[in-house]
Amino acid sequence: MHDKVLILDFGSQVTQLIARRVREAHVYCEIHPNDVSDDFIRGYAPKAIILSGSHASTYEDHELRAPQAVWDLGVPVLGICYGMQTMAVQLGGKVEWSDHREFGYAEVRAHGHTKLLSGLQDFATPEGHGMLKVWMSHGDKVTALPDGFKLMASTPSCPIAGMANEEKHYYAVQFHPEVTHTQQGAAMLNRFVREIAGCKGDWIMGNYIEEAVQKIREQVGDEEVILGLSGGVDSSVAAALIHRAIGEQLTCVFVDHGLLRLNEGDMVMDMFAGKLHAKVIRVDASELFLGQLAGVTDPERKRKIIGGLFVDVFKAEAEKLKASGGGHKGATFLAQGTIYPDVVESGGTKTKKATTIKSHHNVGGLPEQLGLKLLEPLRELFKDEVRELGVALGLPPEMVYRHPFPGPGLGVRILGEVKKEYADLLRRADAIFIEELRNTRDEATGKSWYDLTSQAFTVFLPVKSVGVMGDGRTYDYVVALRAVQTSDFMTADWAELPYSLLKRCSGRIINEVRGINRVTYDVSSKPPATIEWE
């Protein structure tokens, strides 16, 4: 059994980052709504509890409190931002509205040599005070410490920016250690879970395979599993893991909608059918998809058509498998590559009390329509853990660390109507861009520009422009190159690619892809733009 940390979510936008930092310290944790029952908390048996931030105000929302079991369990507790304020109020301190709100960068002075902050600093003042560069986001502030607490940190406008009751192992900070802007944040969270709470660092993907394989075997028994393989990271890793566990009992259905990247279908087949020897049914449905998309220009309608057709084609294959008896007696499980952020964002934590931020295409729906049980072997994992697991399972790193690719594929990278001609041109232009990014290294870091960007792709614009080729005039299509850098995909900056790289990309695309005579580069950040164009 892994040592576990419980993160109680009070509605912060960055609660998932707390969990990612804890997992990076190789400690297992889960996020649950703040209003879970005392029985739930006792049953979960955490070795430590972290209380998240919130958009709410402690003196306005008296419902938004930590359950009593948090204080009764006798385990270390860390309060972050709102978590600090509710800790103060619930344990007898005082929180008030502040006329000086703090949002963004701040410098915090550490006090009292507490175990959480001892030895951690970004710089020292001339007087020798240890200072931390942190990220703040709060309107209220703690104005009186609860009994047994001492001051741990302060800023000029927030005299109590951190507090600690070291006897009970309660710690709280007004800033956000989970965001990268707090430079010592990862070290603080690591120290809290590993040293103060004494959690074992045994959450390691290479070791997790055996545990996951055992779980899948217990859940599936001798029954059959069907999985929709998209070629994306999540479904590929899910397929590799399930195949490791049950071999021939798994059948993958790979629906090629004609909107994949260059040679992608062959690569998927080569990897799964060729190297892993998994059972893969490849369905070429490109004519069906392109036929249904004819004349459609609205991005949302395109997404709906592609998503709906995918389900129809997959259902038809599943029915065929059932009728033919699949391997032995037909599939009874549907496997999906659902990952932990999907579960949390869909309000799918165990108590069902979390607010639904957005519904995901791969959480629920399809299993009921097909009358199948659900198998989701990645639902405890974050994306970076899924990638680590994929490499540990033997998938090639270049497949596992590929940039995200939208479910509708090139359908939302061709602006306006989707035509086969456009898809073919875009595929080739995009392949050149990605190849040049992979082959060009940044002198300062030695890394390829593909690895230095978070997402890079080409967009097809349904406009024509005049050009000159040799002695002749051309009237051909335009593409836009897009490359962004981001840590969380909520905000993103356009990547400042070297001019020499852009020049090579443009020259090769115009010379090698007949039908394109102009290449542009998108220099919009998110916000106000989005990463994808549609």
mmCIF file of C-alpha atoms in Angstrom, residues 303-523:
data_model
loop_
_atom_site.group_PDB
_atom_site.id
_atom_site.type_symbol
_atom_site.label_atom_id
_atom_site.label_comp_id
_atom_site.label_asym_id
_atom_site.label_seq_id
_atom_site.Cartn_x
_atom_site.Cartn_y
_atom_site.Cartn_z
ATOM 1 C CA ARG A 303 -16.316 18.759 -34.037
ATOM 2 C CA LYS A 304 -19.799 17.305 -33.415
ATOM 3 C CA ILE A 305 -19.878 15.501 -36.778
ATOM 4 C CA ILE A 306 -16.413 13.990 -36.276
ATOM 5 C CA GLY A 307 -17.136 12.982 -32.648
ATOM 6 C CA GLY A 308 -20.549 11.514 -33.525
ATOM 7 C CA LEU A 309 -19.241 9.555 -36.520
ATOM 8 C CA PHE A 310 -16.352 8.179 -34.484
ATOM 9 C CA VAL A 311 -18.845 6.788 -31.949
ATOM 10 C CA ASP A 312 -21.017 5.328 -34.750
ATOM 11 C CA VAL A 313 -18.078 3.592 -36.472
ATOM 12 C CA PHE A 314 -16.704 2.302 -33.187
ATOM 13 C CA LYS A 315 -20.134 1.009 -32.127
ATOM 14 C CA ALA A 316 -20.562 -0.803 -35.451
ATOM 15 C CA GLU A 317 -17.173 -2.525 -34.985
ATOM 16 C CA ALA A 318 -18.032 -3.432 -31.398
ATOM 17 C CA GLU A 319 -21.329 -4.981 -32.552
ATOM 18 C CA LYS A 320 -19.498 -6.963 -35.251
ATOM 19 C CA LEU A 321 -17.083 -8.269 -32.647
ATOM 20 C CA LYS A 322 -19.956 -9.247 -30.391
ATOM 21 C CA ALA A 323 -21.741 -11.050 -33.212
ATOM 22 C CA SER A 324 -18.616 -12.921 -34.282
ATOM 23 C CA GLY A 325 -17.766 -13.816 -30.695
ATOM 24 C CA GLY A 326 -14.639 -11.616 -30.674
ATOM 25 C CA GLY A 327 -11.907 -13.798 -29.252
ATOM 26 C CA HIS A 328 -13.939 -16.187 -27.106
ATOM 27 C CA LYS A 329 -17.345 -14.746 -26.253
ATOM 28 C CA GLY A 330 -17.291 -11.097 -27.324
ATOM 29 C CA ALA A 331 -16.145 -7.978 -25.502
ATOM 30 C CA THR A 332 -17.759 -7.194 -22.155
ATOM 31 C CA PHE A 333 -15.418 -4.300 -21.251
ATOM 32 C CA LEU A 334 -14.799 -0.995 -22.994
ATOM 33 C CA ALA A 335 -11.340 0.402 -22.205
ATOM 34 C CA GLN A 336 -10.733 4.157 -22.301
ATOM 35 C CA GLY A 337 -7.644 6.322 -21.825
ATOM 36 C CA THR A 338 -9.333 8.562 -19.245
ATOM 37 C CA ILE A 339 -6.689 10.313 -17.128
ATOM 38 C CA TYR A 340 -6.924 11.978 -13.715
ATOM 39 C CA PRO A 341 -7.473 15.601 -14.887
ATOM 40 C CA ASP A 342 -10.496 14.368 -16.926
ATOM 41 C CA VAL A 343 -11.938 12.758 -13.803
ATOM 42 C CA VAL A 344 -11.397 15.804 -11.573
ATOM 43 C CA GLU A 345 -12.626 18.341 -14.166
ATOM 44 C CA SER A 346 -15.755 16.312 -14.911
ATOM 45 C CA GLY A 347 -16.757 16.384 -11.249
ATOM 46 C CA GLY A 348 -16.071 12.670 -11.151
ATOM 47 C CA THR A 349 -14.396 12.431 -7.768
ATOM 48 C CA LYS A 350 -15.889 9.702 -5.630
ATOM 49 C CA THR A 351 -18.373 11.881 -3.733
ATOM 50 C CA LYS A 352 -19.767 13.478 -6.945
ATOM 51 C CA LYS A 353 -19.872 16.843 -5.146
ATOM 52 C CA ALA A 354 -17.153 18.569 -7.170
ATOM 53 C CA THR A 355 -18.278 21.291 -9.557
ATOM 54 C CA THR A 356 -18.274 20.182 -13.176
ATOM 55 C CA ILE A 357 -15.901 22.469 -15.084
ATOM 56 C CA LYS A 358 -16.349 20.755 -18.446
ATOM 57 C CA SER A 359 -17.537 17.391 -19.621
ATOM 58 C CA HIS A 360 -15.002 15.215 -21.430
ATOM 59 C CA HIS A 361 -15.733 13.040 -24.439
ATOM 60 C CA ASN A 362 -14.163 10.006 -22.819
ATOM 61 C CA VAL A 363 -15.859 10.103 -19.412
ATOM 62 C CA GLY A 364 -19.140 8.190 -19.523
ATOM 63 C CA GLY A 365 -21.699 7.912 -22.343
ATOM 64 C CA LEU A 366 -20.340 5.247 -24.673
ATOM 65 C CA PRO A 367 -20.230 2.288 -22.234
ATOM 66 C CA GLU A 368 -23.978 2.618 -21.541
ATOM 67 C CA GLN A 369 -24.805 2.770 -25.271
ATOM 68 C CA LEU A 370 -22.773 -0.368 -25.913
ATOM 69 C CA GLY A 371 -23.897 -2.198 -22.781
ATOM 70 C CA LEU A 372 -20.272 -2.668 -21.709
ATOM 71 C CA LYS A 373 -18.451 -2.338 -18.407
ATOM 72 C CA LEU A 374 -15.789 0.348 -18.193
ATOM 73 C CA LEU A 375 -12.044 -0.235 -17.800
ATOM 74 C CA GLU A 376 -9.988 2.921 -17.185
ATOM 75 C CA PRO A 377 -6.483 1.900 -16.104
ATOM 76 C CA LEU A 378 -5.019 5.443 -16.287
ATOM 77 C CA ARG A 379 -7.696 7.299 -14.339
ATOM 78 C CA GLU A 380 -5.362 7.847 -11.348
ATOM 79 C CA LEU A 381 -2.560 9.360 -13.457
ATOM 80 C CA PHE A 382 -1.563 12.822 -14.630
ATOM 81 C CA LYS A 383 -0.329 13.326 -18.200
ATOM 82 C CA ASP A 384 3.364 13.419 -17.261
ATOM 83 C CA GLU A 385 2.908 10.144 -15.338
ATOM 84 C CA VAL A 386 1.149 8.576 -18.349
ATOM 85 C CA ARG A 387 4.172 9.480 -20.487
ATOM 86 C CA GLU A 388 6.604 7.990 -17.920
ATOM 87 C CA LEU A 389 4.485 4.845 -17.808
ATOM 88 C CA GLY A 390 4.486 4.607 -21.619
ATOM 89 C CA VAL A 391 8.286 4.676 -21.768
ATOM 90 C CA ALA A 392 8.494 2.131 -18.921
ATOM 91 C CA LEU A 393 6.145 -0.121 -20.980
ATOM 92 C CA GLY A 394 8.520 0.058 -23.941
ATOM 93 C CA LEU A 395 6.699 2.538 -26.175
ATOM 94 C CA PRO A 396 9.138 4.757 -28.138
ATOM 95 C CA PRO A 397 9.765 8.124 -26.419
ATOM 96 C CA GLU A 398 9.104 10.025 -29.676
ATOM 97 C CA MET A 399 5.569 8.560 -29.677
ATOM 98 C CA VAL A 400 4.949 9.099 -25.966
ATOM 99 C CA TYR A 401 6.330 12.655 -25.846
ATOM 100 C CA ARG A 402 4.549 13.859 -28.961
ATOM 101 C CA HIS A 403 2.764 17.178 -28.813
ATOM 102 C CA PRO A 404 -1.002 17.084 -28.125
ATOM 103 C CA PHE A 405 -3.197 16.419 -31.170
ATOM 104 C CA PRO A 406 -6.917 17.322 -31.154
ATOM 105 C CA GLY A 407 -9.516 14.511 -31.295
ATOM 106 C CA PRO A 408 -11.031 15.903 -34.543
ATOM 107 C CA GLY A 409 -7.496 15.876 -35.975
ATOM 108 C CA LEU A 410 -6.797 18.070 -38.987
ATOM 109 C CA GLY A 411 -10.545 18.788 -39.150
ATOM 110 C CA VAL A 412 -9.992 21.786 -36.840
ATOM 111 C CA ARG A 413 -6.669 22.771 -38.417
ATOM 112 C CA ILE A 414 -8.290 23.244 -41.830
ATOM 113 C CA LEU A 415 -10.214 26.497 -41.497
ATOM 114 C CA GLY A 416 -13.685 26.389 -42.987
ATOM 115 C CA GLU A 417 -14.739 23.445 -45.155
ATOM 116 C CA VAL A 418 -12.691 20.236 -44.905
ATOM 117 C CA LYS A 419 -11.671 18.717 -48.246
ATOM 118 C CA LYS A 420 -9.374 15.799 -49.026
ATOM 119 C CA GLU A 421 -7.174 18.071 -51.161
ATOM 120 C CA TYR A 422 -6.714 20.459 -48.212
ATOM 121 C CA ALA A 423 -5.953 17.607 -45.788
ATOM 122 C CA ASP A 424 -3.310 16.166 -48.124
ATOM 123 C CA LEU A 425 -1.576 19.547 -48.536
ATOM 124 C CA LEU A 426 -1.714 20.251 -44.803
ATOM 125 C CA ARG A 427 -0.337 16.815 -43.857
ATOM 126 C CA ARG A 428 2.774 17.323 -45.979
ATOM 127 C CA ALA A 429 3.371 20.931 -44.857
ATOM 128 C CA ASP A 430 2.930 19.964 -41.204
ATOM 129 C CA ALA A 431 5.349 17.027 -41.527
ATOM 130 C CA ILE A 432 8.048 19.391 -42.881
ATOM 131 C CA PHE A 433 7.524 21.869 -40.009
ATOM 132 C CA ILE A 434 7.743 19.119 -37.356
ATOM 133 C CA GLU A 435 10.788 17.530 -39.034
ATOM 134 C CA GLU A 436 12.642 20.862 -39.038
ATOM 135 C CA LEU A 437 11.733 21.507 -35.376
ATOM 136 C CA ARG A 438 13.069 18.060 -34.435
ATOM 137 C CA ASN A 439 16.280 18.548 -36.448
ATOM 138 C CA THR A 440 17.133 22.062 -35.210
ATOM 139 C CA ARG A 441 18.836 22.444 -31.843
ATOM 140 C CA ASP A 442 18.890 25.542 -29.680
ATOM 141 C CA GLU A 443 22.512 26.529 -29.050
ATOM 142 C CA ALA A 444 21.921 27.638 -25.453
ATOM 143 C CA THR A 445 20.189 24.456 -24.205
ATOM 144 C CA GLY A 446 21.268 21.850 -26.753
ATOM 145 C CA LYS A 447 17.603 20.725 -27.003
ATOM 146 C CA SER A 448 15.635 20.422 -30.222
ATOM 147 C CA TRP A 449 13.066 23.119 -30.906
ATOM 148 C CA TYR A 450 10.415 20.367 -30.929
ATOM 149 C CA ASP A 451 11.253 19.627 -27.267
ATOM 150 C CA LEU A 452 11.416 23.334 -26.422
ATOM 151 C CA THR A 453 7.879 23.937 -27.693
ATOM 152 C CA SER A 454 4.767 22.538 -26.008
ATOM 153 C CA GLN A 455 2.665 22.361 -29.153
ATOM 154 C CA ALA A 456 3.557 23.050 -32.775
ATOM 155 C CA PHE A 457 1.497 22.518 -35.915
ATOM 156 C CA THR A 458 0.453 23.922 -39.272
ATOM 157 C CA VAL A 459 -2.930 25.475 -40.103
ATOM 158 C CA PHE A 460 -4.486 25.454 -43.587
ATOM 159 C CA LEU A 461 -6.075 28.750 -44.627
ATOM 160 C CA PRO A 462 -8.782 28.530 -47.320
ATOM 161 C CA VAL A 463 -7.475 31.585 -49.160
ATOM 162 C CA LYS A 464 -5.257 31.886 -52.214
ATOM 163 C CA SER A 465 -2.490 34.382 -52.844
ATOM 164 C CA VAL A 466 -0.402 35.361 -55.833
ATOM 165 C CA GLY A 467 3.147 34.068 -56.059
ATOM 166 C CA VAL A 468 6.004 33.661 -58.515
ATOM 167 C CA MET A 469 7.660 30.309 -59.283
ATOM 168 C CA GLY A 470 10.476 30.427 -61.832
ATOM 169 C CA ASP A 471 9.127 32.612 -64.630
ATOM 170 C CA GLY A 472 5.505 31.785 -63.906
ATOM 171 C CA ARG A 473 2.782 33.329 -61.782
ATOM 172 C CA THR A 474 1.100 31.096 -59.179
ATOM 173 C CA TYR A 475 -2.201 31.462 -57.387
ATOM 174 C CA ASP A 476 -2.037 28.970 -54.485
ATOM 175 C CA TYR A 477 -2.968 28.325 -50.874
ATOM 176 C CA VAL A 478 -1.562 29.773 -47.648
ATOM 177 C CA VAL A 479 -0.564 27.973 -44.437
ATOM 178 C CA ALA A 480 0.227 29.353 -40.989
ATOM 179 C CA LEU A 481 2.817 27.802 -38.678
ATOM 180 C CA ARG A 482 1.949 27.831 -34.972
ATOM 181 C CA ALA A 483 4.299 27.024 -32.062
ATOM 182 C CA VAL A 484 3.682 27.825 -28.402
ATOM 183 C CA GLN A 485 5.405 27.390 -25.042
ATOM 184 C CA THR A 486 3.384 26.752 -21.875
ATOM 185 C CA SER A 487 3.558 24.867 -18.599
ATOM 186 C CA ASP A 488 -0.181 24.265 -18.143
ATOM 187 C CA PHE A 489 -1.943 25.085 -21.493
ATOM 188 C CA MET A 490 -4.177 27.584 -19.625
ATOM 189 C CA THR A 491 -1.915 30.398 -20.815
ATOM 190 C CA ALA A 492 0.690 30.160 -23.593
ATOM 191 C CA ASP A 493 3.294 32.354 -25.297
ATOM 192 C CA TRP A 494 4.120 32.090 -28.983
ATOM 193 C CA ALA A 495 7.549 30.525 -29.387
ATOM 194 C CA GLU A 496 10.330 32.832 -30.576
ATOM 195 C CA LEU A 497 11.691 30.374 -33.131
ATOM 196 C CA PRO A 498 14.971 31.344 -34.853
ATOM 197 C CA TYR A 499 14.503 33.173 -38.163
ATOM 198 C CA SER A 500 16.833 30.661 -39.826
ATOM 199 C CA LEU A 501 14.480 27.814 -38.800
ATOM 200 C CA LEU A 502 11.385 29.643 -40.065
ATOM 201 C CA LYS A 503 13.214 30.450 -43.307
ATOM 202 C CA ARG A 504 14.046 26.741 -43.855
ATOM 203 C CA CYS A 505 10.463 25.672 -43.098
ATOM 204 C CA SER A 506 9.012 28.241 -45.475
ATOM 205 C CA GLY A 507 11.468 27.382 -48.266
ATOM 206 C CA ARG A 508 10.867 23.640 -47.995
ATOM 207 C CA ILE A 509 7.056 23.873 -47.768
ATOM 208 C CA ILE A 510 6.765 26.177 -50.803
ATOM 209 C CA ASN A 511 9.231 24.088 -52.851
ATOM 210 C CA GLU A 512 8.073 20.621 -51.814
ATOM 211 C CA VAL A 513 4.293 20.995 -51.412
ATOM 212 C CA ARG A 514 2.823 21.910 -54.758
ATOM 213 C CA GLY A 515 -0.301 23.983 -54.120
ATOM 214 C CA ILE A 516 1.098 26.174 -51.300
ATOM 215 C CA ASN A 517 2.935 29.379 -52.187
ATOM 216 C CA ARG A 518 2.879 31.386 -48.952
ATOM 217 C CA VAL A 519 3.827 30.535 -45.336
ATOM 218 C CA THR A 520 3.014 32.764 -42.339
ATOM 219 C CA TYR A 521 3.948 32.487 -38.632
ATOM 220 C CA ASP A 522 1.340 33.040 -35.892
ATOM 221 C CA VAL A 523 2.628 35.457 -33.207
#
